[in-house]
Short mmCIF file of C-alpha atoms in Angstrom, two decimals:
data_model
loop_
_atom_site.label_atom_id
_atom_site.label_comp_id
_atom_site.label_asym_id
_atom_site.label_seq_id
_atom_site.Cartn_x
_atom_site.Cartn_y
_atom_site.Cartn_z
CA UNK A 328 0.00 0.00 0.00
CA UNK A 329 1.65 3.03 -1.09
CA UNK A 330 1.52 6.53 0.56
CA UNK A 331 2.25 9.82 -1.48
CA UNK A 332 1.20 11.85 1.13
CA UNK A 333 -0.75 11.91 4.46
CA UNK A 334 -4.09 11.58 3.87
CA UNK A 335 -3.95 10.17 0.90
CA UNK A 336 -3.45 6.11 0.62
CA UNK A 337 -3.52 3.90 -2.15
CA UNK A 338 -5.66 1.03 -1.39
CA UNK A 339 -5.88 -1.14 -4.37
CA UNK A 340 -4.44 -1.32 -7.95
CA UNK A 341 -6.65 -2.26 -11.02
CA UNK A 342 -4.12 -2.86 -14.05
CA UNK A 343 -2.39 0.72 -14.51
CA UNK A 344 -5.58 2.37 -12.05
CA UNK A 345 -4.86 3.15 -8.67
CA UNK A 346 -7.55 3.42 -6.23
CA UNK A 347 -7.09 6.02 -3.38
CA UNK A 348 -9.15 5.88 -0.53
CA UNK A 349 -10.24 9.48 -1.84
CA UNK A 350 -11.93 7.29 -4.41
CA UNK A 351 -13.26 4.68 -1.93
CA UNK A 352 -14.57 7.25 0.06
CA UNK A 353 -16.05 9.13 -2.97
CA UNK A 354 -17.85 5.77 -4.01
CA UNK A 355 -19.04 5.65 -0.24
CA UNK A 356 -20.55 8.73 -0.76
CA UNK A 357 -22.18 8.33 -3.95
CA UNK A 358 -23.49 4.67 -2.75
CA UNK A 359 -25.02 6.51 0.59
CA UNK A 360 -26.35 9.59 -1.27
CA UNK A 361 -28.01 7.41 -4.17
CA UNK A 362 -29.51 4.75 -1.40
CA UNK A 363 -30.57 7.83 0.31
CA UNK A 364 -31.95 9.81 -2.69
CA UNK A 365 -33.94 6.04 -3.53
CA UNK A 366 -35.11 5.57 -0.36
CA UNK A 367 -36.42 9.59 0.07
CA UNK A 368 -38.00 9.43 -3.53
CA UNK A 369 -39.91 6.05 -3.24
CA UNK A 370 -43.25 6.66 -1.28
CA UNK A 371 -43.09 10.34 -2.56
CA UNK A 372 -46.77 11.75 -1.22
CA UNK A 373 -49.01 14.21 -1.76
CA UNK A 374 -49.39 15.17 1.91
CA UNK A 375 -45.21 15.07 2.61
CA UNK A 376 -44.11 13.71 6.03
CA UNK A 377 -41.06 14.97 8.17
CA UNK A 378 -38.50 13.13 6.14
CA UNK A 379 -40.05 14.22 3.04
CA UNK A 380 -40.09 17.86 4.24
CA UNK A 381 -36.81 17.65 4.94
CA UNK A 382 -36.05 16.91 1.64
CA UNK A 383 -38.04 18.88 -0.62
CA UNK A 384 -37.08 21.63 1.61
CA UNK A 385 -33.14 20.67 0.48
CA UNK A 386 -34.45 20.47 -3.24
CA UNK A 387 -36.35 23.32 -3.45
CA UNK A 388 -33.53 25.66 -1.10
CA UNK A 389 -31.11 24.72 -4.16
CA UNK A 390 -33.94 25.20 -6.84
CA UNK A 391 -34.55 28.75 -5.59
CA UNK A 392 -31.03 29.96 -5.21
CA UNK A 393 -30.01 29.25 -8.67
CA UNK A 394 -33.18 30.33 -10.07
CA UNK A 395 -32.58 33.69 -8.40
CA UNK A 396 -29.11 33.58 -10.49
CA UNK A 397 -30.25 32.17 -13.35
CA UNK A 398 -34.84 32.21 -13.61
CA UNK A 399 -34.55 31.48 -17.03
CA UNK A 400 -32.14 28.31 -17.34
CA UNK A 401 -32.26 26.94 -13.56
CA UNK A 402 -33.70 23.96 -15.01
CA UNK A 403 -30.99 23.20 -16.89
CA UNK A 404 -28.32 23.66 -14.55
CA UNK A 405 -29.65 22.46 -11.29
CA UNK A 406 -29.04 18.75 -11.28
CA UNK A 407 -25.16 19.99 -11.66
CA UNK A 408 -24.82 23.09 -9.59
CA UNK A 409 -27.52 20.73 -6.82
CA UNK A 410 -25.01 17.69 -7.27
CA UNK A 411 -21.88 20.08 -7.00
CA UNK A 412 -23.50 21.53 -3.26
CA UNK A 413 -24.88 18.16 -2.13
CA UNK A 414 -21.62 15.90 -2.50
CA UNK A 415 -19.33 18.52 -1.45
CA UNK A 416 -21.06 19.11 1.96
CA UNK A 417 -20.96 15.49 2.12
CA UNK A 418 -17.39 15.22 1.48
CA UNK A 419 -16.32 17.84 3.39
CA UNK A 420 -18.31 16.68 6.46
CA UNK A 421 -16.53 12.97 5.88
CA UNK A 422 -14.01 13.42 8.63
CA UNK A 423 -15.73 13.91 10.92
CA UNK A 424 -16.44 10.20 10.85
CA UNK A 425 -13.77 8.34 13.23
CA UNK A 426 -11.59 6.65 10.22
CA UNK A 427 -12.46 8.73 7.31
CA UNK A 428 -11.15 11.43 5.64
CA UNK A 429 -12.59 14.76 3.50
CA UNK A 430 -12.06 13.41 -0.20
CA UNK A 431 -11.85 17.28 -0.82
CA UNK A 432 -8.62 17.43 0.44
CA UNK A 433 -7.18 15.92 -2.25
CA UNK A 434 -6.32 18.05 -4.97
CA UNK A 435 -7.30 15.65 -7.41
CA UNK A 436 -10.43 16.07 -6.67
CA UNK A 437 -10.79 19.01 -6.27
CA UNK A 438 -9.61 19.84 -9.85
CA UNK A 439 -11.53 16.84 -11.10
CA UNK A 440 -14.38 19.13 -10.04
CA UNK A 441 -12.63 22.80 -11.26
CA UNK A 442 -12.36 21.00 -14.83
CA UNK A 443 -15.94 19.98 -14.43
CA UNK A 444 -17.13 23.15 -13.92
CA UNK A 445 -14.86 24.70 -16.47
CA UNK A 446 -16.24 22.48 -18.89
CA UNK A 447 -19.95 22.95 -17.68
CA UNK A 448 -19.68 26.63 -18.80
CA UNK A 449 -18.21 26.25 -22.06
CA UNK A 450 -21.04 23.62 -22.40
CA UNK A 451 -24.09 25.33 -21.20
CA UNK A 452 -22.78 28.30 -23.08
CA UNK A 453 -22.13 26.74 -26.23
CA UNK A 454 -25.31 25.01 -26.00
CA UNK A 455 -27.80 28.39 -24.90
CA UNK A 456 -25.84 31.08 -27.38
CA UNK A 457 -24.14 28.14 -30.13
CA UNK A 458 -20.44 28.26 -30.61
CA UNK A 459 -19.88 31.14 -33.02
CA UNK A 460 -21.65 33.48 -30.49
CA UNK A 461 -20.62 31.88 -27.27
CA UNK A 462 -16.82 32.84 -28.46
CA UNK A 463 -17.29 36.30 -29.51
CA UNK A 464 -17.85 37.07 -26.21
CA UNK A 465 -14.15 36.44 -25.43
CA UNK A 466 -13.82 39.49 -27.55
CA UNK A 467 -16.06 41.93 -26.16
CA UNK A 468 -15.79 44.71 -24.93
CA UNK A 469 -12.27 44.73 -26.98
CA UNK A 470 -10.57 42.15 -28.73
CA UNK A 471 -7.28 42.97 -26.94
CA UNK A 472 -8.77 41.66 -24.01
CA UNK A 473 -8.95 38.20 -25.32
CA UNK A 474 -5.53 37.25 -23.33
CA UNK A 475 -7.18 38.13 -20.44
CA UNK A 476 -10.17 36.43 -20.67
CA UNK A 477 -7.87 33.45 -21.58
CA UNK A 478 -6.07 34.00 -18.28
CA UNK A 479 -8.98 34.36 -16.28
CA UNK A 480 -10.89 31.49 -17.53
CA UNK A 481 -7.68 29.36 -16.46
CA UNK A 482 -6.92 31.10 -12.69
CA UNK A 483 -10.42 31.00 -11.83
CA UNK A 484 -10.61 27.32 -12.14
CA UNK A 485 -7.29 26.79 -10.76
CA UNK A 486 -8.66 28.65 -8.08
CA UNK A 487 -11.72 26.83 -7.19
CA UNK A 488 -9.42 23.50 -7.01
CA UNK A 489 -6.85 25.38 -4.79
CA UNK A 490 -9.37 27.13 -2.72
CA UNK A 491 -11.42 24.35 -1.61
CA UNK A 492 -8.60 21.82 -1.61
CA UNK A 493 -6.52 24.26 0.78
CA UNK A 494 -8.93 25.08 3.27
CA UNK A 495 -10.66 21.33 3.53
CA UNK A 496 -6.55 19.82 3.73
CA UNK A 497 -5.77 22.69 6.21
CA UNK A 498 -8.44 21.72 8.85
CA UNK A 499 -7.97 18.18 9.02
CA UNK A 500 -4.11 19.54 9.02
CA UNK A 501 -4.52 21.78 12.07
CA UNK A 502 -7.18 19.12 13.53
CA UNK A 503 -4.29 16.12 13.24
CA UNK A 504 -1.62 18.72 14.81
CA UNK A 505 -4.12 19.41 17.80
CA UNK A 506 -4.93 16.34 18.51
CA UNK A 507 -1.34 15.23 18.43
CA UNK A 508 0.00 17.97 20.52
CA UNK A 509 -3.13 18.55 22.63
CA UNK A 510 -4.79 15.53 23.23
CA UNK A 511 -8.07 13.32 22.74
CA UNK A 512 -10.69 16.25 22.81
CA UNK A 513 -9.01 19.36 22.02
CA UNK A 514 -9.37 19.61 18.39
CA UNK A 515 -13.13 19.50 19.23
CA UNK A 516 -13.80 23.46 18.73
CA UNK A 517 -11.28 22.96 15.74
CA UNK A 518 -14.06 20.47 14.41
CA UNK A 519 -16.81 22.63 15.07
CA UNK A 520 -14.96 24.80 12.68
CA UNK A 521 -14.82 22.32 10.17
CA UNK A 522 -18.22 21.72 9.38
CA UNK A 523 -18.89 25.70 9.57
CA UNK A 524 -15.92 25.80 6.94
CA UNK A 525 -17.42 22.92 5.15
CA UNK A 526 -20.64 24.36 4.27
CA UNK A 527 -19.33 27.44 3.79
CA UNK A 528 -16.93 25.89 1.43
CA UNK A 529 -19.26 24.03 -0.58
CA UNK A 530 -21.81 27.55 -0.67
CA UNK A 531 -18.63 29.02 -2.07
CA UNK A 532 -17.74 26.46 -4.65
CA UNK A 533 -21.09 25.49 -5.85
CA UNK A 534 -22.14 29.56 -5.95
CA UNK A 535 -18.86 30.38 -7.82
CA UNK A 536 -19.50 27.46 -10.88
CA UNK A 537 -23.43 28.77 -10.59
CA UNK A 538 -21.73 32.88 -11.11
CA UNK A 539 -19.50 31.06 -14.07
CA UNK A 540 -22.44 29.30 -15.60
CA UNK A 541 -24.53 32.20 -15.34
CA UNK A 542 -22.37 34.35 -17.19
CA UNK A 543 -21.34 32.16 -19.52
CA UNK A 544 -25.31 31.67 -20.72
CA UNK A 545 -26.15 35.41 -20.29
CA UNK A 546 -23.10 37.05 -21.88
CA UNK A 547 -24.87 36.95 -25.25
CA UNK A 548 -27.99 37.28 -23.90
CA UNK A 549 -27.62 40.39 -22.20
CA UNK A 550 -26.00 41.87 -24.88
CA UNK A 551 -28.76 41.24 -27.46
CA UNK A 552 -30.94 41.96 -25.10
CA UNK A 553 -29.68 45.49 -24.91
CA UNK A 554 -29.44 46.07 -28.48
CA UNK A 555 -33.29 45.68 -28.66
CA UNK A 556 -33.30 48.07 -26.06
CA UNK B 808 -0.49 18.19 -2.26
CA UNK B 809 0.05 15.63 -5.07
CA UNK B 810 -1.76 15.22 -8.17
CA UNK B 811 -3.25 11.91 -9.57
CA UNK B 812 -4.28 11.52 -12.83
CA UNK B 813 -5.94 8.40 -11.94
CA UNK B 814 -7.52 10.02 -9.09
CA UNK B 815 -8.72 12.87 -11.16
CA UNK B 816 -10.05 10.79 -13.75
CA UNK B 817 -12.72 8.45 -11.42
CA UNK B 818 -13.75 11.18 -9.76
CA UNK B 819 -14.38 13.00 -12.94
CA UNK B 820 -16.58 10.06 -13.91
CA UNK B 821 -17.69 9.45 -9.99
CA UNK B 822 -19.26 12.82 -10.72
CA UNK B 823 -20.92 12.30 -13.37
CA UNK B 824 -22.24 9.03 -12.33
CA UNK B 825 -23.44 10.94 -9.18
CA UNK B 826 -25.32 13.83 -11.23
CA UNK B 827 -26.95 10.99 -12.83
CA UNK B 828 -27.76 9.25 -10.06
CA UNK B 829 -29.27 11.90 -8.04
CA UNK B 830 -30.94 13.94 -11.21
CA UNK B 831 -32.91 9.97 -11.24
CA UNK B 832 -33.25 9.45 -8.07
CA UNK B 833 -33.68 12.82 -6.11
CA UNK B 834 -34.23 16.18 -8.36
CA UNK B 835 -36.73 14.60 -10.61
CA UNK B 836 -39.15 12.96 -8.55
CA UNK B 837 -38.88 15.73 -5.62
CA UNK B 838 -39.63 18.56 -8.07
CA UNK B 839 -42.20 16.43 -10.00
CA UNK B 840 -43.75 16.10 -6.35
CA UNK B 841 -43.23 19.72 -5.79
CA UNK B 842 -44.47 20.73 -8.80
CA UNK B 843 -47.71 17.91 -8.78
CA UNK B 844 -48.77 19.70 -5.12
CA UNK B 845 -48.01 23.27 -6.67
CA UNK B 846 -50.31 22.43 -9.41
CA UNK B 847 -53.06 20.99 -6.97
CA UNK B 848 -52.57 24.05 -4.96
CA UNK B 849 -53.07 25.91 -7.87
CA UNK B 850 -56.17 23.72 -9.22
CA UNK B 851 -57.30 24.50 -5.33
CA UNK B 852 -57.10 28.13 -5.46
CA UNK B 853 -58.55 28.15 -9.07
CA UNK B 854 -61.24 25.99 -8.07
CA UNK B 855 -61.90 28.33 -4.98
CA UNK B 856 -61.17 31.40 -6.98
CA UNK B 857 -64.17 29.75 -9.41
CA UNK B 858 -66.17 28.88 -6.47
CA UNK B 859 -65.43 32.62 -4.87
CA UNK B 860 -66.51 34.26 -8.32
CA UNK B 861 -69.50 31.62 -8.87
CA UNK B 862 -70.64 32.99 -5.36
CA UNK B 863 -70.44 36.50 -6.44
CA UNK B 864 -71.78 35.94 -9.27
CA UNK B 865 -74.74 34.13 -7.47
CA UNK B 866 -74.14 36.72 -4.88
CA UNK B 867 -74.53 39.90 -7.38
CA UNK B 868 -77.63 37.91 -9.45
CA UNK B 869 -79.22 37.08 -6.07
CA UNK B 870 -78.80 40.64 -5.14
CA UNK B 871 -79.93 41.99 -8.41
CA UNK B 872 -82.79 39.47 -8.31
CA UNK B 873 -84.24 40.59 -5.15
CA UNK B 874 -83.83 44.31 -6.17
CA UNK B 875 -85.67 43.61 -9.23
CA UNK B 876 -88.13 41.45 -7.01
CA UNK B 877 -88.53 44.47 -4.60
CA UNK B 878 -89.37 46.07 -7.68
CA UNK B 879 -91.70 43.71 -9.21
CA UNK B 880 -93.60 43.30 -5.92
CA UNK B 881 -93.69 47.22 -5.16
CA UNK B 882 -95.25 47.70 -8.62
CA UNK B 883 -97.28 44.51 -7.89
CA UNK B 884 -98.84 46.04 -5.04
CA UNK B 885 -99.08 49.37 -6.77
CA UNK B 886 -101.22 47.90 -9.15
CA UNK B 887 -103.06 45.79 -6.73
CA UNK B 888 -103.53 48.81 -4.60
CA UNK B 889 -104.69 50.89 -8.45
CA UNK B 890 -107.51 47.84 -8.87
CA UNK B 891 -108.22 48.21 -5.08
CA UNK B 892 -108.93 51.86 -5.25
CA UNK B 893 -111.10 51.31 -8.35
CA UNK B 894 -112.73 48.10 -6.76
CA UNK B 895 -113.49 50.57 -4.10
CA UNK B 896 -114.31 53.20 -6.26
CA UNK B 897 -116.42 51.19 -8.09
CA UNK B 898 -118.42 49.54 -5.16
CA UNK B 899 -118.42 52.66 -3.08
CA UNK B 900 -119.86 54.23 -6.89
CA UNK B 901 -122.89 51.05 -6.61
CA UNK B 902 -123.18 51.52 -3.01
CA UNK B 903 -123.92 55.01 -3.41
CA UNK B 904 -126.29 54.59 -6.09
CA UNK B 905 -128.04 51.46 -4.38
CA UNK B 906 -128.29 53.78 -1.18
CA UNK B 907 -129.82 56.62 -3.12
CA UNK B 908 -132.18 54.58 -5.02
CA UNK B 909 -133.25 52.76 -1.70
CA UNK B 910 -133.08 56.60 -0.25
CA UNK B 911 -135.52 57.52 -3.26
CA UNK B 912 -137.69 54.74 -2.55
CA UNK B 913 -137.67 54.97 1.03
CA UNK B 914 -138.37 58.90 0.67
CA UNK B 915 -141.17 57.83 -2.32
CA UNK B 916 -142.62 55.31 0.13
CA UNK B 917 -142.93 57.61 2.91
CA UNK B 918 -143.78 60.15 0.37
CA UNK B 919 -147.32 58.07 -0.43
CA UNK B 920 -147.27 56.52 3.46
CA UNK B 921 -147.75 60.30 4.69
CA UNK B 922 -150.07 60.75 1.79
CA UNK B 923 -152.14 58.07 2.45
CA UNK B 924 -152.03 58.67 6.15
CA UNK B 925 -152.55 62.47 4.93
CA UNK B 926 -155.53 60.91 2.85
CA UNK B 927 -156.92 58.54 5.84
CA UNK B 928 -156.72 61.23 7.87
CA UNK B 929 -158.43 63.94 6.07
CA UNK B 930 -161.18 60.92 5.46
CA UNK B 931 -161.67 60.30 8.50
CA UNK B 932 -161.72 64.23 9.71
CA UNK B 933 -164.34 64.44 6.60
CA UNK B 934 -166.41 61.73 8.39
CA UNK B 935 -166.26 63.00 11.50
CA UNK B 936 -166.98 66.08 10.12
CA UNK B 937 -169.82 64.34 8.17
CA UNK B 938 -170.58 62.68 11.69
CA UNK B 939 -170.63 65.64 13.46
CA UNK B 940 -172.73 67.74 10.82
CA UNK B 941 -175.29 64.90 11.03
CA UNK B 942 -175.21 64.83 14.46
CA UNK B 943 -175.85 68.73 14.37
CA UNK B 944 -178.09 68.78 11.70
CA UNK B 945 -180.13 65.72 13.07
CA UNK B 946 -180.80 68.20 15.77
CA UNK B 947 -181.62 71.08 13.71
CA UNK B 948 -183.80 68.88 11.89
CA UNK B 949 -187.28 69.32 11.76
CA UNK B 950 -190.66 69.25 9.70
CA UNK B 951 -190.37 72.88 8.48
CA UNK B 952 -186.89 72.71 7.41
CA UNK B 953 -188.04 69.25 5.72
CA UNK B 954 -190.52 71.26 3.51
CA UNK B 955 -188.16 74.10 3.10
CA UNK B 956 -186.17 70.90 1.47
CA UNK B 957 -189.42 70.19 -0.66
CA UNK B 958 -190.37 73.38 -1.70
CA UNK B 959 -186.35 73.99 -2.98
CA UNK B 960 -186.55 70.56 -4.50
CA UNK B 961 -189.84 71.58 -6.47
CA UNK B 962 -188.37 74.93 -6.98
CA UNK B 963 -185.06 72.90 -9.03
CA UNK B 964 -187.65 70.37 -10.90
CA UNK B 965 -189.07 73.42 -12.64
CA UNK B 966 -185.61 74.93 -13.58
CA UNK B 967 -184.48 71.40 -14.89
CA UNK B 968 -181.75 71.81 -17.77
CA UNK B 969 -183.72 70.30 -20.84
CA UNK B 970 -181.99 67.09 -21.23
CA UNK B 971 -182.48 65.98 -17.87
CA UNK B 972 -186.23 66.74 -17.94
CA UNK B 973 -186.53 64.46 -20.90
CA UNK B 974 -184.58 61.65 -18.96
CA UNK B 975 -187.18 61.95 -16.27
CA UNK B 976 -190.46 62.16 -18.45
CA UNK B 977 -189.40 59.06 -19.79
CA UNK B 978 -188.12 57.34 -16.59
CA UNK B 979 -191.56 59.03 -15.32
CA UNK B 980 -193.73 57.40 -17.76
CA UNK B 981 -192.36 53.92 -18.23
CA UNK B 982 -191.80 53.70 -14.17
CA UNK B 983 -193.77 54.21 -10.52
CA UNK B 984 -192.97 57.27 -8.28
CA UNK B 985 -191.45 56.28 -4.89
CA UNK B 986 -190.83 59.16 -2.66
CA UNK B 987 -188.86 58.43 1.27
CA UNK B 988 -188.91 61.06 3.20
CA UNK B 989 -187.71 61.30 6.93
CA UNK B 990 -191.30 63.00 8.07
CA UNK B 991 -194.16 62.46 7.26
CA UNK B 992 -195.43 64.32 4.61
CA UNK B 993 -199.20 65.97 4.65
CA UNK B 994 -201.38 65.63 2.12
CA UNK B 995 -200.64 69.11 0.68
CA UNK B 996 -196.60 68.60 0.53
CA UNK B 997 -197.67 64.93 -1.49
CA UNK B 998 -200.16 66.62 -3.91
CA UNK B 999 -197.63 69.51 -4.78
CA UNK B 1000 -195.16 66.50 -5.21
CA UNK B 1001 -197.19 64.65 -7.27
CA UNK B 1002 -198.12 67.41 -9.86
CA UNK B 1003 -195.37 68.29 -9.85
CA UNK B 1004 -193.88 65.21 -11.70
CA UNK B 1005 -196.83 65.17 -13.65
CA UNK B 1006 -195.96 67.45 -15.29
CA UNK B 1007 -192.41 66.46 -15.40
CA UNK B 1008 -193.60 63.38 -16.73
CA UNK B 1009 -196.88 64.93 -18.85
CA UNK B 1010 -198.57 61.55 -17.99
CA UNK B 1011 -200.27 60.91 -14.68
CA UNK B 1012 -197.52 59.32 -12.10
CA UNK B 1013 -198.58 56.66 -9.32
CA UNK B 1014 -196.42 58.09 -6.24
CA UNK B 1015 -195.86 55.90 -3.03
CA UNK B 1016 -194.83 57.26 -0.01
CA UNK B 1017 -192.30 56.39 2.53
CA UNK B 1018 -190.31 57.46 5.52
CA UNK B 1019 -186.51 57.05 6.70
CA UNK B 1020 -185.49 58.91 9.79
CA UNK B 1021 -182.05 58.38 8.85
CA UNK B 1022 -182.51 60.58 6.17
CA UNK B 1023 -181.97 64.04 8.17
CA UNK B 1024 -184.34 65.79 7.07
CA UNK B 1025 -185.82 65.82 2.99
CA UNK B 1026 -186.41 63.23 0.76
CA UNK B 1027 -185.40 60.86 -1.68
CA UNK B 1028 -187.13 60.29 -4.87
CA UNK B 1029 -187.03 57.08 -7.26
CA UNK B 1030 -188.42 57.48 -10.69
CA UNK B 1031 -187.44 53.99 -12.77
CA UNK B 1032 -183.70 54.09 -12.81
CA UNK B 1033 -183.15 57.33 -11.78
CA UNK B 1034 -182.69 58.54 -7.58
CA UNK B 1035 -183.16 61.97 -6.72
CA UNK B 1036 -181.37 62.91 -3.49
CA UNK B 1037 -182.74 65.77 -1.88
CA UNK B 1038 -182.14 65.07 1.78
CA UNK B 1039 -179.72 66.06 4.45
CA UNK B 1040 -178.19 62.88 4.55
CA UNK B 1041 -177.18 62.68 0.99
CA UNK B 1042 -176.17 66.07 1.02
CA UNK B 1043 -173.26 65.32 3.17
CA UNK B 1044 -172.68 61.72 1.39
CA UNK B 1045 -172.38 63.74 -1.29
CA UNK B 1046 -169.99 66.15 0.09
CA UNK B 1047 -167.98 63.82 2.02
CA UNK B 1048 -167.12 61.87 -1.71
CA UNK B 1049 -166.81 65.40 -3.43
CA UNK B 1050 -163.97 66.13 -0.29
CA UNK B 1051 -162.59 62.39 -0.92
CA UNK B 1052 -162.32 62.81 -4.59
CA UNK B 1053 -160.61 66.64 -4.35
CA UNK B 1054 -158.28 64.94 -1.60
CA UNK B 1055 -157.02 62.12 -3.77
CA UNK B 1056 -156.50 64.01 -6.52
#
């Protein structure tokens, strides 16, 4: 079993695939979140009970912020931006299981999810204003402006890996150091921390890819739309 | 902080998998759920929204219906109160009329009651005064005033309008003489009788006498079909039915 780094272990080997436990843990999650999403969509009711309250009221909290970003395309990008909040809340709050670790602090991850998103704005913007429009926009208001745009489209997704990667890996950091240097239950308040800095985390990830969607589908549109103005 | 591209690639797919999973399992049937009780919420509040402007509607037509059944019954009872007042009019008009024609024959009938009272009593004042003018003269009455009676009556045969002499020649000549008187006449008063209608009658006349206290005082001669009334009592019959007649008329 090799060990690149601290957190991250290698736990099996499939031909040239390694599996890390970031991956183990990641299929954890998905297996718990789809038996949970089964189980909370089966006896679906017209007159909802507690569980079902709880959630719809998830579904339709997501629903409603990214409709107030986006009222005319939210259907098309919740299941991503929704997916994006849900599993990183999950993963971030994964250490706080006895044995587990945040797959979030790997930076694999992490950028597995940047490129995502990257990707998911080219694509819903491609696919709302079609390609030839969707790429002028790089050029507006100037053409000269293009190697910024460039630049920006790069940091900003290097920057949602790093960010979320380097705040997830420096809590269970400073949580390991505590408990090493203070004991069993001192890096309690530092854990109470985490799962503040894990939602908050997640907001901030899933908010930022929403933002990047969002402008990527209403570059064009706003444009046109004051030009018929 | 190491990079695997291994890593990077599964959980690039894990992803994936997981949008799928949850867009299947989660988003889609808890917004279809959402949306199925927003759209019976909606059918709710369209369905009261219906009901709420089927009851106004009701509401307003009710409304309007008893305004324009206020009306209809106001005008219903103005007209019933119209063919009242001419009902009234009309039997107060038949009333009147009835009353004045049962006034007019009331009045009419007490009209002739007082006249034939009027009538009764003025007959029976002229036979009281007929009574009491008998009485009086029945008193006054007396032989002489008896041949006063005679020689007046003679005195009248010989002044006879023509006409009435011939009626009593020939009543005279075909008939016998019967002469009542109420005293008793001497033989004088019957002979001056007697010629008397002989030569009324230019025939000789067979003359009986009679008497009739009752008479007053005078006499009353038959000749055949004809009565000649020259006493008292007849003269107050006779002016007793001259009174009645000028009374009824």
């Amino acid at each position: 079993m090799a060990s690149s780094s601290s957190f991250i272990t290698e736990i099996m080997r499939i031909g040239p695939l390694v599996i890390t436990n970031t991956v183990v843990v990641t299929w954890g999650i998905m297996l718990v979140l789809g038996l949970v999403a089964w189980a909370a969509s089966r006896h679906l009711s017209a007159t909802p009970g507690p569980w079902q309250v709880v959630v719809e009221g998830i579904v339709a909290s997501i629903e409603a912020a990214i409709r107030s970003v986006l009222p005319d395309h939210y259907r098309q990008v919740m299941p991503f931006i929704a997916t994006l909040w849900i599993f990183i809340v999950v993963a971030n709050l994964a250490s706080l299981i006895p044995g587990l670790r945040s797959p979030t602090g790997d930076l694999s991850l992490t950028a597995g999810l940047a490129i995502l998103v990257f990707l998911a704005v080219h694509w819903y913007g491609i696919r709302t204003n079609g390609l030839r429009s969707y790429l002028r926009h790089y050029l507006q208001p100037n053409p000269i402006l293009l190697p910024f745009h460039l630049i920006s489209e790069i940091t900003r997704t290097v920057a949602l890996a790093v960010r979320l990667f380097g705040n997830i890996f420096s809590l269970q950091m400073a949580a390991l150091l505590v408990l090493l240097v203070a004991g069993f239950l001192a890096p309690v308040p530092v854990l109470m921390l985490h799962i503040i800095e894990a939602v908050v985390q997640a907001y901030i990830f899933g908010m930022l890819a929403l933002i990047y969607v969002a402008g990527a589908i209403q570059s064009q549109q706003l444009k046109s739309k004051r030009e018929k103005e | 902080m190491e990079f695997d591209g291994t890593t990077f690639a599964l959980e690039i797919i894990n992803f994936l998998v997981l949008v799928w999973l949850l867009q299947h399992f989660l988003y889609q049937p808890v917004t279809a759920a959402i949306a199925q009780r927003q759209a019976g919420i909606e059918k709710i509040l369209a369905d009261a929204q219906a009901t709420r402007s089927a009851a106004d509607a009701l509401k307003f037509q009710y409304e309007n219906r008893t305004a324009e059944w206020e009306q209809e019954k106001a005008e219903a009872r103005r007209q019933l109160q119209q063919e009242m007042e001419a009902e009234r009019s009309r039997r107060m008009a038949a009333l009147q009329a009835a009353l004045d024609e049962e006034r007019n024959k009331l009045r009419a009938v007490e009209q002739r009651r007082d006249l034939e009272q009027r009538q009764h009593l003025e007959a029976e004042a002229i036979a009281e005064g007929g009574r009491f003018a008998g009485r009086l003269l029945s008193s006054l009455a007396s032989p002489e005033l008896e041949n006063r009676i005679l020689l007046l009556l003679l005195d009248n045969l010989r002044h006879l309008p023509e006409q009435q002499v011939h009626a009593l020649r020939a009543a005279g000549q075909s008939g016998e003489l019967k002469v009542i008187s109420t005293y008793t006449l001497n033989e004088a008063q019957r002979a001056g009788l007697t010629e008397a209608f002989v030569v009324l009658a230019e025939c000789p006349v067979g003359c009986e006498f009679d008497q009739d206290p009752t008479l007053i005082a005078g006499l009353r001669i038959s000749i055949g079909p004809w009565v000649l009334r020259a006493s008292l009592l007849d003269e107050l019959h006779f002016f007793a039915e001259a009174q009645h007649a000028t009374v009824r008329h």
